[in-house]
Amino acid sequence: MLRRFCAGSPKFSFAQRAMSRTSLLAVRGSGQRQPSGGNGGWVMPNFSPQTTGGTTQTAGEAALTPQVRQHMLRVYNLLALGVGSAGVGSAAMMLTPLGKMIPYWLPMVGGFVPLLWLMWAPPASVQARLALFFAFTTLEGMTLAPLIKATMLKGVLGSALVLTAAIFVGFSAAALAAPRASMLALQGPLFGMLIGMVAISILNIFYPTAFAHSIVLYGGLAIFSLFVAVDTQAMIERASCGANDHVGDALQMFLNVVNIFVRIASILRGE
């Protein structure tokens, strides 16, 4: 019997946003899924995968109904647009006088406004949620402009983008190939590791060490890569229950992509 919790929309914890920003600071040297009120934004793990004729069904075979496929298409289309808007924000900071007028930390702080708004008081209007989503992704791109510029100067920006896309596609495919909802049991452990990474990232800003730096880079890369797979299966289960918040799901995926890109770019730059 498949055990699922049908949440109305995913929760984005403050910890994941903090991980994105504090780890960026630590790497440069300069709701995930927090339960709320019972099961909150969690999707219950499936400890007894569905079987048909003695064969365990994968997430793709069991859950990708036309409704779910349509939802996933909307999520990935919006994710692509969000990445594009982040690119526009970065370009504006690098190619226009805006970069000299605004310090990079200002859009970083400003990004909390649309993010927290979507977390705790999402508007009922889809158009309003989309406006907040694009405001956040654009501000995030502006924040990443110094890192992107440094990666370009090293000549490894193209490699960083390709590797980020490869990891995202690979772990998404792994989620679809795995037994249905089998990865949801990792939500709790990954969230615990994420909190630990936030603490290490903050300490590394004030008391930098090579060991902590490596944990933030390589440990963070592993955590957010796994989050791609876990979030994919959680998204499928929510959509199967009729919870079709494509803006929320796209935001979760965008945060994962940003965290993966930041680490790959830093690794390729030899940090």
mmCIF file of N, CA, C and O in Angstrom, residues 132-174:
data_model
loop_
_atom_site.group_PDB
_atom_site.id
_atom_site.type_symbol
_atom_site.label_atom_id
_atom_site.label_comp_id
_atom_site.label_asym_id
_atom_site.label_seq_id
_atom_site.Cartn_x
_atom_site.Cartn_y
_atom_site.Cartn_z
ATOM 1 N N LEU A 132 6.514 37.024 -8.134
ATOM 2 C CA LEU A 132 7.455 36.839 -7.028
ATOM 3 C C LEU A 132 8.571 35.885 -7.418
ATOM 4 O O LEU A 132 9.736 36.087 -7.061
ATOM 5 N N PHE A 133 8.221 34.838 -8.150
ATOM 6 C CA PHE A 133 9.220 33.871 -8.595
ATOM 7 C C PHE A 133 10.272 34.537 -9.469
ATOM 8 O O PHE A 133 11.485 34.374 -9.257
ATOM 9 N N PHE A 134 9.842 35.300 -10.452
ATOM 10 C CA PHE A 134 10.794 35.944 -11.349
ATOM 11 C C PHE A 134 11.559 37.069 -10.656
ATOM 12 O O PHE A 134 12.726 37.335 -10.993
ATOM 13 N N ALA A 135 10.938 37.718 -9.678
ATOM 14 C CA ALA A 135 11.664 38.723 -8.898
ATOM 15 C C ALA A 135 12.807 38.053 -8.142
ATOM 16 O O ALA A 135 13.944 38.556 -8.112
ATOM 17 N N PHE A 136 12.510 36.893 -7.544
ATOM 18 C CA PHE A 136 13.545 36.195 -6.792
ATOM 19 C C PHE A 136 14.661 35.695 -7.709
ATOM 20 O O PHE A 136 15.851 35.868 -7.416
ATOM 21 N N THR A 137 14.318 35.051 -8.816
ATOM 22 C CA THR A 137 15.351 34.497 -9.687
ATOM 23 C C THR A 137 16.223 35.597 -10.294
ATOM 24 O O THR A 137 17.438 35.420 -10.438
ATOM 25 N N THR A 138 15.629 36.734 -10.620
ATOM 26 C CA THR A 138 16.413 37.839 -11.165
ATOM 27 C C THR A 138 17.378 38.385 -10.119
ATOM 28 O O THR A 138 18.561 38.624 -10.406
ATOM 29 N N LEU A 139 16.894 38.583 -8.905
ATOM 30 C CA LEU A 139 17.758 39.059 -7.823
ATOM 31 C C LEU A 139 18.854 38.053 -7.509
ATOM 32 O O LEU A 139 19.992 38.427 -7.199
ATOM 33 N N GLU A 140 18.525 36.770 -7.590
ATOM 34 C CA GLU A 140 19.531 35.738 -7.345
ATOM 35 C C GLU A 140 20.619 35.794 -8.419
ATOM 36 O O GLU A 140 21.807 35.631 -8.123
ATOM 37 N N GLY A 141 20.217 36.006 -9.652
ATOM 38 C CA GLY A 141 21.198 36.158 -10.717
ATOM 39 C C GLY A 141 22.102 37.360 -10.499
ATOM 40 O O GLY A 141 23.315 37.299 -10.736
ATOM 41 N N MET A 142 21.542 38.461 -10.030
ATOM 42 C CA MET A 142 22.342 39.645 -9.723
ATOM 43 C C MET A 142 23.341 39.343 -8.614
ATOM 44 O O MET A 142 24.490 39.804 -8.650
ATOM 45 N N THR A 143 22.921 38.571 -7.625
ATOM 46 C CA THR A 143 23.805 38.201 -6.529
ATOM 47 C C THR A 143 24.976 37.352 -7.013
ATOM 48 O O THR A 143 26.102 37.477 -6.527
ATOM 49 N N LEU A 144 24.710 36.478 -7.977
ATOM 50 C CA LEU A 144 25.737 35.565 -8.473
ATOM 51 C C LEU A 144 26.669 36.207 -9.495
ATOM 52 O O LEU A 144 27.629 35.558 -9.944
ATOM 53 N N ALA A 145 26.418 37.455 -9.877
ATOM 54 C CA ALA A 145 27.210 38.095 -10.928
ATOM 55 C C ALA A 145 28.713 38.072 -10.653
ATOM 56 O O ALA A 145 29.498 37.764 -11.559
ATOM 57 N N PRO A 146 29.187 38.380 -9.431
ATOM 58 C CA PRO A 146 30.647 38.330 -9.200
ATOM 59 C C PRO A 146 31.227 36.942 -9.419
ATOM 60 O O PRO A 146 32.317 36.807 -9.993
ATOM 61 N N LEU A 147 30.519 35.909 -8.975
ATOM 62 C CA LEU A 147 30.995 34.539 -9.169
ATOM 63 C C LEU A 147 31.012 34.172 -10.649
ATOM 64 O O LEU A 147 31.967 33.559 -11.145
ATOM 65 N N ILE A 148 29.971 34.550 -11.365
ATOM 66 C CA ILE A 148 29.906 34.241 -12.791
ATOM 67 C C ILE A 148 31.011 34.972 -13.548
ATOM 68 O O ILE A 148 31.660 34.391 -14.439
ATOM 69 N N LYS A 149 31.272 36.222 -13.201
ATOM 70 C CA LYS A 149 32.334 36.979 -13.867
ATOM 71 C C LYS A 149 33.693 36.341 -13.620
ATOM 72 O O LYS A 149 34.509 36.190 -14.551
ATOM 73 N N ALA A 150 33.940 35.934 -12.373
ATOM 74 C CA ALA A 150 35.219 35.294 -12.057
ATOM 75 C C ALA A 150 35.355 33.965 -12.780
ATOM 76 O O ALA A 150 36.450 33.602 -13.229
ATOM 77 N N THR A 151 34.247 33.229 -12.909
ATOM 78 C CA THR A 151 34.279 31.951 -13.617
ATOM 79 C C THR A 151 34.535 32.162 -15.107
ATOM 80 O O THR A 151 35.250 31.385 -15.745
ATOM 81 N N MET A 152 33.970 33.222 -15.662
ATOM 82 C CA MET A 152 34.229 33.558 -17.066
ATOM 83 C C MET A 152 35.696 33.889 -17.292
ATOM 84 O O MET A 152 36.304 33.459 -18.283
ATOM 85 N N LEU A 153 36.286 34.646 -16.370
ATOM 86 C CA LEU A 153 37.688 35.032 -16.524
ATOM 87 C C LEU A 153 38.608 33.816 -16.462
ATOM 88 O O LEU A 153 39.698 33.821 -17.061
ATOM 89 N N LYS A 154 38.194 32.799 -15.732
ATOM 90 C CA LYS A 154 38.961 31.554 -15.662
ATOM 91 C C LYS A 154 38.729 30.672 -16.888
ATOM 92 O O LYS A 154 39.426 29.682 -17.084
ATOM 93 N N GLY A 155 37.716 31.011 -17.687
ATOM 94 C CA GLY A 155 37.430 30.234 -18.881
ATOM 95 C C GLY A 155 36.708 28.926 -18.627
ATOM 96 O O GLY A 155 36.771 28.013 -19.464
ATOM 97 N N VAL A 156 36.012 28.822 -17.491
ATOM 98 C CA VAL A 156 35.349 27.556 -17.159
ATOM 99 C C VAL A 156 33.841 27.717 -16.977
ATOM 100 O O VAL A 156 33.179 26.801 -16.478
ATOM 101 N N LEU A 157 33.286 28.851 -17.394
ATOM 102 C CA LEU A 157 31.850 29.057 -17.202
ATOM 103 C C LEU A 157 31.041 28.044 -18.006
ATOM 104 O O LEU A 157 30.069 27.468 -17.487
ATOM 105 N N GLY A 158 31.427 27.817 -19.263
ATOM 106 C CA GLY A 158 30.704 26.850 -20.084
ATOM 107 C C GLY A 158 30.726 25.461 -19.479
ATOM 108 O O GLY A 158 29.705 24.768 -19.440
ATOM 109 N N SER A 159 31.884 25.048 -18.965
ATOM 110 C CA SER A 159 31.997 23.725 -18.334
ATOM 111 C C SER A 159 31.121 23.646 -17.088
ATOM 112 O O SER A 159 30.483 22.615 -16.837
ATOM 113 N N ALA A 160 31.085 24.723 -16.307
ATOM 114 C CA ALA A 160 30.268 24.726 -15.096
ATOM 115 C C ALA A 160 28.790 24.589 -15.436
ATOM 116 O O ALA A 160 28.047 23.854 -14.763
ATOM 117 N N LEU A 161 28.343 25.285 -16.472
ATOM 118 C CA LEU A 161 26.938 25.207 -16.869
ATOM 119 C C LEU A 161 26.587 23.808 -17.385
ATOM 120 O O LEU A 161 25.534 23.255 -17.046
ATOM 121 N N VAL A 162 27.481 23.231 -18.195
ATOM 122 C CA VAL A 162 27.218 21.898 -18.743
ATOM 123 C C VAL A 162 27.182 20.844 -17.629
ATOM 124 O O VAL A 162 26.301 19.981 -17.599
ATOM 125 N N LEU A 163 28.123 20.915 -16.703
ATOM 126 C CA LEU A 163 28.151 19.945 -15.607
ATOM 127 C C LEU A 163 26.941 20.098 -14.695
ATOM 128 O O LEU A 163 26.387 19.107 -14.208
ATOM 129 N N THR A 164 26.526 21.338 -14.447
ATOM 130 C CA THR A 164 25.328 21.560 -13.637
ATOM 131 C C THR A 164 24.107 20.938 -14.304
ATOM 132 O O THR A 164 23.313 20.246 -13.651
ATOM 133 N N ALA A 165 23.960 21.156 -15.601
ATOM 134 C CA ALA A 165 22.839 20.569 -16.338
ATOM 135 C C ALA A 165 22.913 19.048 -16.329
ATOM 136 O O ALA A 165 21.893 18.364 -16.180
ATOM 137 N N ALA A 166 24.127 18.504 -16.471
ATOM 138 C CA ALA A 166 24.283 17.047 -16.492
ATOM 139 C C ALA A 166 23.894 16.434 -15.153
ATOM 140 O O ALA A 166 23.227 15.392 -15.105
ATOM 141 N N ILE A 167 24.288 17.065 -14.057
ATOM 142 C CA ILE A 167 23.924 16.555 -12.732
ATOM 143 C C ILE A 167 22.416 16.633 -12.528
ATOM 144 O O ILE A 167 21.792 15.685 -12.032
ATOM 145 N N PHE A 168 21.828 17.744 -12.929
ATOM 146 C CA PHE A 168 20.384 17.898 -12.754
ATOM 147 C C PHE A 168 19.619 16.848 -13.556
ATOM 148 O O PHE A 168 18.718 16.187 -13.031
ATOM 149 N N VAL A 169 19.991 16.674 -14.815
ATOM 150 C CA VAL A 169 19.308 15.689 -15.660
ATOM 151 C C VAL A 169 19.553 14.274 -15.131
ATOM 152 O O VAL A 169 18.643 13.451 -15.075
ATOM 153 N N GLY A 170 20.782 14.002 -14.731
ATOM 154 C CA GLY A 170 21.114 12.663 -14.264
ATOM 155 C C GLY A 170 20.358 12.260 -13.011
ATOM 156 O O GLY A 170 19.809 11.154 -12.928
ATOM 157 N N PHE A 171 20.311 13.138 -12.032
ATOM 158 C CA PHE A 171 19.620 12.799 -10.783
ATOM 159 C C PHE A 171 18.096 12.822 -10.963
ATOM 160 O O PHE A 171 17.390 12.087 -10.275
ATOM 161 N N SER A 172 17.607 13.649 -11.875
ATOM 162 C CA SER A 172 16.173 13.608 -12.190
ATOM 163 C C SER A 172 15.812 12.276 -12.835
ATOM 164 O O SER A 172 14.795 11.650 -12.496
ATOM 165 N N ALA A 173 16.661 11.811 -13.760
ATOM 166 C CA ALA A 173 16.423 10.524 -14.410
ATOM 167 C C ALA A 173 16.516 9.381 -13.411
ATOM 168 O O ALA A 173 15.738 8.416 -13.481
ATOM 169 N N ALA A 174 17.451 9.479 -12.462
ATOM 170 C CA ALA A 174 17.573 8.446 -11.437
ATOM 171 C C ALA A 174 16.308 8.367 -10.587
ATOM 172 O O ALA A 174 15.867 7.277 -10.207
#
